[in-house]
């Protein structure tokens, strides 16, 4: 149903976008409450935008003549929200994610939540070992794949998101992510940073293909890391002495590893977090854990390891249509009860964390999920930080994104009401200083009971 | 004050590593029937200090400030040791390949597996977590202690010798027979080998490759020493452990059943100049006990579990006793997977060898204590009640070889990890917690329920 509605609405918005996006080079938002995030909340302030950047922000900023002025009275201005682990912009990944197969032999019923899901991998020839480079796509770059035509971008903007850190998802080594702005004439325009990090999963192929188990996937990552270091050394030695040293065979899988400066590693339960903190440290490369539902039990370890977390905020809950006769274990109940406290626990411990849209139906659900956490103790300011500056810091783009400061990219989210109040309305967003209006609310379709949910699926 | 100074001196003497343990209050287990396994069974007491058995005997000197536990004649054994299990693991088999020596069970320990607690409750304190038997050469094992509550690293018994799993017979060959495999073999891409001959070939080929790899490293070292500009060989995580086997640095634990394949493996090992540490299962081991003895391998078998597949038919409950009497170092194991079962009652598994084969009580208990400790290279630390060993101790209410006995208290490294009474007392509280959470969930569910919408 919604599928059929979409082209029409898309056209309407595209037209609206064209009309509103033509930018005056200078803009002022005045008399708004400004959440700078890097500093205090300014109750009645002005934000000046010039050439796509924030020119000035403050309570007593004179507005130069001839500048387009937006009356911000009654509006809250936030730094543009960031989805810190996304597929937005890569239209091919809009299909619903298939949960990663545990594979035979991996089959301990997980008391916690399953590992973060990955998209299904197309059938590949059977891999007989690390040398076959199973499920490896280190040459894939999100920056090459993003397009403004991904229909989820509009929905994300309408919910207040201006930025996403978007990743290819296929395979054990899925490829390189990019920090993108959720608007642009073409894919290249959208890219803020083309090398956000390498996305890894622990996808396994059962008995059919290597690696067939979690330990196999870990062994594979170790071996290919060794191979890449060896490849680098061999290339360097060959360059110095092409007579004595044999010419190394070109390997695109290893080439793609040579430029990695950040790894994303999945870890959802406390045990997984502990395991992956140790495993990640082996690579001598900065890494980020994603998932983190049970991080409320691991904040000390995360703090000690100085490893940030991208939180999956699809909080574990009783499954719809679950068997009423089946009583979950105490451990499962505790996890469901406590998972939403994770952001507050991490904030209190000083563990940097950001938020992912992973597993949620719509971008709005991110805010709803955080509201749940706010209800159990997360400070709204920490929630906002997680959605903005923390994400920018984790990905090393905080000099350009994440707060409302002079010189930063003019990505702003203007909300009538509090960001986490379900009744609040995103009035407009600015991306690279250009204004975008939210799509009018489409009638929400009834939740499909089976198969692929229609519409925005992350 | 004096106690404090003693404490400090002890801490200094054993270094920073055990400083934490030094803070433990000494414990005296007195008035017990002590099954020491290696020094007979006698009435007496045990002093536990700094995680170790400080003193054991008829009369002991209780240290100042010690916690005295009077056992009223109850029985004490060393913590039981399970030489072959698959509990506390997230994955068991890397079954996609015939040689999976690059994978390590250490990576996939699940310290929150309730099976750990259940093992504890049965008096099992140490276990050898082995890779599955899906392939001829499997992954690297890890020995853990049931330190319930620690993280994965805290469970690992670091003193244990490194090892690796091999497997012969039906399991490794079935994956080569397409869809018939119980491991979900792939009919389109059956994996070599599909026969017992093939299993032998896979092992032989792997070690030929390992020898070449070993030679390549040696060659590199020689040439580099001569000052040549050479690249080192590429490190290969599959072959590194096999070189360690060749160099005697890694124990081989080989899953097997039939006498012919046992002989095959011993010959292959001898051909390549390495030893098999243990033959696991080896239900037909009694047929080739002399050959096993001559090779120097141990056997870790079942008491009376068989006939679950063709190769496990020609078995007898006398296997462990016959092997023991031939002088083969023998143990009994659980092979538990997907939950604790036999590993919660290894003591009664041992008791069966008294009925079937007439082993002495000490010999029987040795099958689940000092013998597996020797097989895993940890006998200087655990496996018997002797002064200086790690204080892994089980208190049974009755004779441990009786089916009516229950483990009441279990100590590991001198710390009590299980207390039957305490656990029983804690159960109602856990039930109440659960009920509370279920009610809370129900309440939020009602509040969160979306208003019914008309279909659009």
Coordinates of C-alpha atoms in Angstrom, one line a residue, chain A:
Chain A
X1 CA 0.0 0.0 0.0
X2 CA 2.5 2.5 1.1
X3 CA 4.8 1.4 -1.7
X4 CA 2.3 2.6 -4.2
X5 CA 1.8 5.8 -2.4
X6 CA 5.4 6.6 -2.3
X7 CA 6.3 7.7 -5.8
X8 CA 3.6 10.3 -5.6
X9 CA 4.6 11.7 -2.3
X10 CA 8.2 11.6 -3.3
X11 CA 7.4 13.7 -6.3
X12 CA 5.6 16.2 -4.2
X13 CA 8.4 16.5 -1.8
X14 CA 11.0 16.6 -4.4
X15 CA 9.2 19.6 -5.9
X16 CA 8.9 21.2 -2.5
X17 CA 12.6 20.5 -1.9
X18 CA 13.6 22.3 -5.0
X19 CA 11.6 25.3 -4.1
X20 CA 12.8 25.6 -0.5
X21 CA 16.3 24.4 -0.9
X22 CA 17.5 27.2 -3.2
X23 CA 19.6 28.9 -0.6
X24 CA 20.0 32.4 0.3
X25 CA 23.7 32.5 1.1
X26 CA 23.0 34.1 4.5
X27 CA 20.3 33.2 7.0
X28 CA 19.5 34.0 10.6
X29 CA 17.4 32.1 13.0
X30 CA 16.4 34.5 15.8
X31 CA 14.8 34.3 19.2
X32 CA 15.1 30.5 19.4
X33 CA 16.2 28.3 22.3
X34 CA 19.5 27.0 21.1
X35 CA 21.0 23.7 22.3
X36 CA 24.6 24.3 21.4
X37 CA 25.5 20.9 23.0
X38 CA 29.1 22.1 23.2
X39 CA 28.0 24.8 25.7
X40 CA 25.0 25.9 27.6
X41 CA 21.5 26.1 26.3
X42 CA 20.9 29.7 25.1
X43 CA 17.3 30.7 25.9
X44 CA 16.8 33.4 23.3
X45 CA 19.5 33.3 20.8
X46 CA 20.4 33.8 17.2
X47 CA 22.1 31.5 14.8
X48 CA 23.7 33.0 11.8
X49 CA 24.4 30.8 8.8
X50 CA 26.6 31.8 5.9
X51 CA 27.7 29.7 2.9
X52 CA 26.5 26.5 4.5
X53 CA 28.4 27.0 7.8
X54 CA 27.5 28.5 11.1
X55 CA 28.8 32.0 11.1
X56 CA 27.8 32.9 14.6
X57 CA 25.7 31.9 17.5
X58 CA 24.7 33.8 20.6
X59 CA 22.2 35.7 22.6
X60 CA 23.2 39.2 21.4
X61 CA 24.2 38.6 17.8
X62 CA 23.3 41.6 15.6
X63 CA 21.6 40.4 12.5
X64 CA 23.1 42.1 9.4
X65 CA 20.9 43.8 7.0
X66 CA 19.6 41.9 4.0
X67 CA 19.7 38.5 5.7
X68 CA 16.8 36.2 5.5
X69 CA 15.4 35.9 9.0
X70 CA 13.5 33.0 10.4
X71 CA 11.6 33.7 13.5
X72 CA 12.6 31.0 16.0
X73 CA 10.2 32.1 18.7
X74 CA 8.9 29.0 20.4
X75 CA 11.4 26.7 18.6
X76 CA 14.2 24.6 19.9
X77 CA 17.3 24.5 17.8
X78 CA 19.5 21.4 18.0
X79 CA 22.6 20.4 16.1
X80 CA 21.4 18.2 13.2
X81 CA 20.7 14.7 14.6
X82 CA 23.1 11.9 13.6
X83 CA 22.3 8.3 13.0
X84 CA 25.7 6.8 14.0
X85 CA 25.2 3.5 12.4
X86 CA 23.0 3.5 9.4
X87 CA 22.3 2.3 5.9
X88 CA 20.5 5.5 4.9
X89 CA 21.7 6.7 1.5
X90 CA 22.4 3.2 0.3
X91 CA 19.1 2.4 -1.3
X92 CA 20.0 -1.3 -1.9
X93 CA 20.1 -1.8 1.8
X94 CA 16.6 -0.5 2.4
X95 CA 15.3 -4.0 2.4
X96 CA 14.5 -5.5 5.8
X97 CA 17.5 -6.9 7.4
X98 CA 17.7 -10.7 7.8
X99 CA 18.9 -11.8 11.1
X100 CA 22.3 -13.3 10.9
X101 CA 22.1 -17.1 10.9
X102 CA 23.7 -18.5 14.0
X103 CA 24.9 -21.5 12.0
X104 CA 25.1 -25.0 13.4
X105 CA 27.4 -25.5 16.2
X106 CA 26.9 -21.9 17.3
X107 CA 23.5 -22.9 18.6
X108 CA 23.5 -21.9 22.2
X109 CA 20.2 -20.3 22.9
X110 CA 21.2 -16.7 23.5
X111 CA 19.9 -15.6 26.8
X112 CA 20.5 -12.0 25.8
X113 CA 19.6 -10.5 22.4
X114 CA 21.0 -11.9 19.2
X115 CA 24.0 -10.2 17.6
X116 CA 23.2 -7.2 15.5
X117 CA 21.7 -8.4 12.3
X118 CA 23.3 -8.1 9.0
X119 CA 21.8 -8.2 5.5
X120 CA 21.7 -11.6 3.9
X121 CA 24.7 -12.5 1.9
X122 CA 24.2 -13.7 -1.7
X123 CA 25.2 -17.3 -2.2
X124 CA 29.0 -17.6 -2.6
X125 CA 31.1 -20.5 -3.6
X126 CA 32.1 -22.6 -0.6
X127 CA 35.1 -21.1 1.2
X128 CA 37.6 -23.6 2.3
X129 CA 39.6 -21.3 4.5
X130 CA 40.8 -17.8 5.1
X131 CA 42.7 -17.9 1.8
X132 CA 39.3 -17.9 0.0
X133 CA 38.6 -14.5 1.6
X134 CA 35.0 -15.5 2.5
X135 CA 32.4 -12.8 2.8
X136 CA 35.0 -10.1 2.3
X137 CA 34.2 -6.8 0.7
X138 CA 36.9 -4.5 1.9
X139 CA 37.0 -2.7 -1.4
X140 CA 33.4 -1.5 -1.0
X141 CA 32.9 2.1 0.1
X142 CA 29.7 3.6 1.3
X143 CA 30.9 6.9 -0.2
X144 CA 30.7 5.3 -3.6
X145 CA 27.2 3.9 -3.0
X146 CA 25.2 6.7 -1.4
X147 CA 22.6 8.5 -3.5
X148 CA 20.2 11.3 -2.6
X149 CA 17.5 9.3 -4.2
X150 CA 17.2 6.8 -1.3
X151 CA 13.7 7.4 -0.2
X152 CA 14.5 6.9 3.4
X153 CA 16.5 10.1 3.4
X154 CA 13.3 12.2 3.3
X155 CA 11.8 10.3 6.2
X156 CA 15.0 10.7 8.2
X157 CA 15.1 14.5 7.6
X158 CA 11.4 14.7 8.6
X159 CA 12.3 13.2 11.9
X160 CA 15.1 15.7 12.5
X161 CA 18.1 13.7 11.2
X162 CA 20.6 15.6 9.1
X163 CA 23.5 13.2 9.1
X164 CA 24.1 9.5 9.0
X165 CA 27.2 7.4 9.3
X166 CA 26.3 4.8 6.7
X167 CA 27.9 1.4 6.1
X168 CA 27.8 -1.4 3.6
X169 CA 26.5 -4.4 5.5
X170 CA 27.2 -7.5 3.5
X171 CA 29.7 -10.0 4.8
X172 CA 32.2 -10.4 7.6
X173 CA 34.3 -7.4 6.3
X174 CA 31.5 -5.5 4.8
X175 CA 33.3 -2.4 3.7
X176 CA 34.0 1.2 4.6
X177 CA 31.4 3.6 6.0
X178 CA 31.0 7.2 5.3
X179 CA 29.7 10.2 7.2
X180 CA 27.0 11.7 5.0
X181 CA 24.7 14.6 5.1
X182 CA 21.2 13.7 4.3
X183 CA 20.8 16.0 1.3
X184 CA 22.7 16.9 -1.8
X185 CA 22.5 17.1 -5.5
X186 CA 24.4 13.8 -5.9
X187 CA 26.1 11.2 -3.8
X188 CA 29.4 13.0 -3.7
X189 CA 27.9 16.2 -2.3
X190 CA 26.5 14.2 0.6
X191 CA 29.8 12.8 1.8
X192 CA 31.4 14.6 4.7
X193 CA 34.0 11.9 5.4
X194 CA 34.5 8.9 3.1
X195 CA 36.4 6.8 5.6
X196 CA 34.4 6.5 8.8
X197 CA 35.6 3.0 9.5
X198 CA 35.4 -0.7 8.5
X199 CA 32.3 -2.5 9.3
X200 CA 32.7 -6.0 10.5
X201 CA 30.2 -8.6 11.4
X202 CA 30.6 -12.1 12.7
X203 CA 28.5 -13.7 10.0
X204 CA 28.9 -17.4 9.7
X205 CA 28.1 -20.0 7.0
X206 CA 27.5 -23.1 9.1
X207 CA 29.0 -26.3 7.9
X208 CA 28.6 -25.1 4.3
X209 CA 31.3 -22.5 4.1
X210 CA 34.2 -21.1 6.2
X211 CA 33.9 -19.6 8.7
X212 CA 31.1 -21.7 10.1
X213 CA 31.3 -20.5 13.7
X214 CA 31.9 -17.4 15.8
X215 CA 35.4 -18.7 16.6
X216 CA 36.0 -19.3 12.9
X217 CA 35.0 -15.8 12.0
X218 CA 37.3 -14.5 14.7
X219 CA 40.1 -16.7 13.4
X220 CA 39.5 -15.4 9.9
X221 CA 39.7 -11.8 11.0
X222 CA 43.0 -12.5 12.7
X223 CA 44.4 -14.2 9.7
X224 CA 43.4 -11.6 7.2
X225 CA 44.8 -9.0 9.5
X226 CA 48.1 -10.9 9.5
X227 CA 47.9 -11.3 5.8
X228 CA 47.4 -7.5 5.3
X229 CA 50.4 -6.6 7.4
X230 CA 52.4 -9.2 5.5
X231 CA 51.2 -7.7 2.2
X232 CA 52.2 -4.3 3.3
X233 CA 55.6 -5.4 4.3
X234 CA 56.0 -7.4 1.1
X235 CA 55.0 -4.5 -1.1
X236 CA 57.4 -2.2 0.7
X237 CA 60.3 -4.7 0.5
X238 CA 59.5 -5.3 -3.2
X239 CA 59.5 -1.5 -3.9
X240 CA 62.9 -1.3 -2.3
X241 CA 64.4 -4.3 -4.0
X242 CA 62.5 -5.7 -7.0
X243 CA 65.4 -8.0 -7.8
X244 CA 65.8 -9.9 -4.5
X245 CA 62.1 -9.8 -3.4
X246 CA 59.4 -11.6 -5.3
X247 CA 56.6 -9.4 -6.7
X248 CA 53.6 -9.7 -4.3
X249 CA 50.4 -10.8 -5.9
X250 CA 47.8 -8.0 -6.0
X251 CA 44.9 -8.7 -3.6
X252 CA 42.0 -6.3 -3.5
X253 CA 40.8 -7.7 -0.2
X254 CA 44.1 -6.8 1.5
X255 CA 44.4 -3.4 -0.4
X256 CA 41.1 -2.5 1.3
X257 CA 42.5 -3.3 4.7
X258 CA 45.6 -1.1 4.4
X259 CA 43.6 2.1 4.8
X260 CA 41.6 1.1 7.8
X261 CA 41.9 3.4 10.8
X262 CA 38.8 2.5 12.7
X263 CA 37.0 -0.9 13.1
X264 CA 33.3 -1.4 14.0
X265 CA 32.8 -4.6 15.9
X266 CA 29.5 -6.1 17.0
X267 CA 28.8 -6.8 20.7
X268 CA 25.4 -6.8 22.3
X269 CA 25.5 -8.8 25.5
X270 CA 27.9 -8.3 28.4
X271 CA 29.8 -11.5 27.5
X272 CA 30.1 -10.3 23.9
X273 CA 31.3 -6.9 25.0
X274 CA 34.0 -8.5 27.2
X275 CA 35.0 -10.9 24.3
X276 CA 35.1 -8.1 21.7
X277 CA 37.0 -5.7 23.9
X278 CA 39.8 -8.3 24.1
X279 CA 39.5 -9.2 20.5
X280 CA 39.4 -5.7 19.2
X281 CA 42.5 -4.8 21.2
X282 CA 44.4 -7.4 19.2
X283 CA 44.2 -5.3 16.0
X284 CA 46.1 -2.3 17.4
X285 CA 43.6 -0.1 15.6
X286 CA 40.9 2.1 17.2
X287 CA 37.6 0.4 17.4
X288 CA 34.0 1.0 18.2
X289 CA 31.5 -1.6 19.5
X290 CA 28.0 -1.6 18.1
X291 CA 25.0 -3.2 19.7
X292 CA 25.4 -2.7 23.4
X293 CA 22.1 -3.7 24.9
X294 CA 23.7 -5.1 27.9
X295 CA 26.4 -2.5 28.2
X296 CA 24.7 -1.4 31.5
X297 CA 26.6 -4.4 32.9
X298 CA 29.9 -3.6 31.2
X299 CA 30.4 0.2 31.7
X300 CA 33.5 -0.2 33.8
X301 CA 35.2 -2.4 31.2
X302 CA 34.3 -0.1 28.4
X303 CA 35.5 2.9 30.4
X304 CA 38.8 1.2 31.1
X305 CA 39.3 0.1 27.5
X306 CA 38.3 3.6 26.3
X307 CA 36.1 2.1 23.6
X308 CA 32.9 3.9 22.5
X309 CA 29.6 2.2 21.8
X310 CA 27.1 2.8 19.1
X311 CA 23.9 1.8 20.8
X312 CA 21.2 -0.2 19.1
X313 CA 18.1 1.3 20.7
X314 CA 15.7 -1.3 19.5
X315 CA 15.4 -2.4 23.1
X316 CA 14.8 -6.1 23.7
X317 CA 11.1 -6.7 24.4
X318 CA 8.6 -9.5 24.5
X319 CA 8.0 -10.6 21.0
X320 CA 4.6 -9.8 19.5
X321 CA 2.5 -12.9 19.3
X322 CA 4.9 -14.8 21.6
X323 CA 3.6 -17.9 23.2
X324 CA 1.9 -16.9 26.5
X325 CA 2.7 -20.3 28.0
X326 CA 6.4 -19.8 27.6
X327 CA 7.9 -18.0 30.6
X328 CA 11.1 -16.3 29.8
X329 CA 14.1 -16.8 32.0
X330 CA 14.9 -14.4 34.8
X331 CA 18.0 -13.4 32.8
X332 CA 15.9 -12.5 29.8
X333 CA 13.5 -10.6 31.9
X334 CA 16.3 -8.7 33.6
X335 CA 17.7 -7.8 30.2
X336 CA 14.4 -6.5 28.9
X337 CA 13.9 -4.5 32.1
X338 CA 17.4 -3.0 32.2
X339 CA 18.5 -2.5 28.6
X340 CA 16.8 1.0 28.3
X341 CA 19.0 2.1 31.3
X342 CA 22.1 1.5 29.3
X343 CA 22.5 5.1 28.0
X344 CA 22.2 6.5 31.5
X345 CA 24.7 4.0 32.9
X346 CA 27.2 4.8 30.1
X347 CA 26.7 8.5 30.5
X348 CA 27.3 8.2 34.3
X349 CA 30.4 6.1 33.7
X350 CA 31.8 8.5 31.1
X351 CA 31.7 6.0 28.2
X352 CA 31.2 7.8 24.9
X353 CA 28.2 6.5 23.1
X354 CA 26.0 7.4 20.1
X355 CA 22.8 6.0 18.7
X356 CA 22.0 3.7 15.8
X357 CA 18.8 3.3 13.8
X358 CA 19.6 -0.4 13.4
X359 CA 16.5 -2.6 13.7
X360 CA 14.0 0.2 14.0
X361 CA 11.1 0.8 11.6
X362 CA 11.3 4.5 11.3
X363 CA 13.8 7.2 12.3
X364 CA 11.2 8.6 14.7
X365 CA 11.5 5.4 16.7
X366 CA 15.0 6.4 17.7
X367 CA 13.6 9.3 19.6
X368 CA 10.9 7.2 21.1
X369 CA 13.4 4.6 22.2
X370 CA 15.5 7.3 23.8
X371 CA 12.4 8.7 25.6
X372 CA 12.2 5.3 27.3
X373 CA 15.7 5.7 28.5
X374 CA 15.0 9.3 29.7
X375 CA 12.1 7.9 31.6
X376 CA 14.5 5.6 33.5
X377 CA 17.1 8.1 34.3
X378 CA 18.9 9.3 31.1
X379 CA 19.4 13.1 31.2
X380 CA 17.9 14.7 28.2
X381 CA 21.1 16.6 27.6
X382 CA 23.0 13.3 27.5
X383 CA 20.5 11.9 25.0
X384 CA 20.9 15.0 22.8
X385 CA 24.7 14.7 23.0
X386 CA 24.5 11.1 22.0
X387 CA 22.6 12.0 18.9
X388 CA 24.9 14.8 18.0
X389 CA 28.3 15.7 19.3
X390 CA 29.2 12.2 20.7
X391 CA 28.5 10.7 17.3
X392 CA 30.7 13.3 15.6
X393 CA 33.5 12.8 18.2
X394 CA 33.4 9.0 17.8
X395 CA 33.9 9.3 14.1
X396 CA 36.5 12.1 14.3
X397 CA 34.3 14.8 12.6
X398 CA 33.6 16.9 15.6
X399 CA 35.4 19.8 14.2
X400 CA 32.7 20.0 11.5
X401 CA 29.6 18.4 13.0
X402 CA 27.8 17.7 16.2
X403 CA 27.3 21.1 17.9
X404 CA 26.2 24.6 17.2
X405 CA 29.4 26.5 17.0
X406 CA 31.0 29.0 14.7
X407 CA 32.7 27.4 11.8
X408 CA 30.8 24.1 11.9
X409 CA 28.6 22.8 9.1
X410 CA 25.2 24.4 9.4
X411 CA 23.2 21.2 10.1
X412 CA 20.4 22.2 12.4
X413 CA 17.2 20.7 13.6
X414 CA 14.3 23.0 14.6
X415 CA 11.6 21.5 16.7
X416 CA 8.5 23.0 18.1
X417 CA 8.6 21.5 21.6
X418 CA 11.0 19.1 23.2
X419 CA 12.8 16.8 20.9
X420 CA 11.7 13.7 22.9
X421 CA 8.1 14.7 23.3
X422 CA 6.1 12.5 20.9
X423 CA 3.8 15.4 20.3
X424 CA 6.6 17.8 19.2
X425 CA 6.9 18.6 15.6
X426 CA 10.1 19.0 13.6
X427 CA 9.5 22.3 11.9
X428 CA 12.5 22.3 9.5
X429 CA 16.1 21.1 9.3
X430 CA 19.1 22.8 7.8
X431 CA 21.7 20.8 6.0
X432 CA 24.8 22.5 4.8
X433 CA 22.8 25.7 5.5
X434 CA 19.9 24.7 3.2
X435 CA 16.5 24.5 4.6
X436 CA 14.3 21.4 4.3
X437 CA 10.8 21.1 5.4
X438 CA 9.5 17.8 6.8
X439 CA 7.2 15.6 4.8
X440 CA 3.6 15.9 5.8
X441 CA 2.5 13.1 8.0
X442 CA 1.5 10.2 5.9
X443 CA -1.3 8.0 7.3
X444 CA 0.5 5.3 9.2
X445 CA -0.3 1.9 7.8
X446 CA -1.3 -0.8 10.1
X447 CA 1.7 -2.8 11.2
X448 CA 2.1 -5.7 8.9
X449 CA 1.9 -9.0 10.7
X450 CA 4.2 -10.9 8.5
X451 CA 6.8 -10.5 5.8
X452 CA 8.5 -7.3 5.0
X453 CA 7.3 -4.3 6.8
X454 CA 6.4 -1.7 4.2
X455 CA 7.9 1.8 4.1
X456 CA 10.9 2.9 5.9
X457 CA 12.8 0.0 7.1
X458 CA 16.3 0.3 8.4

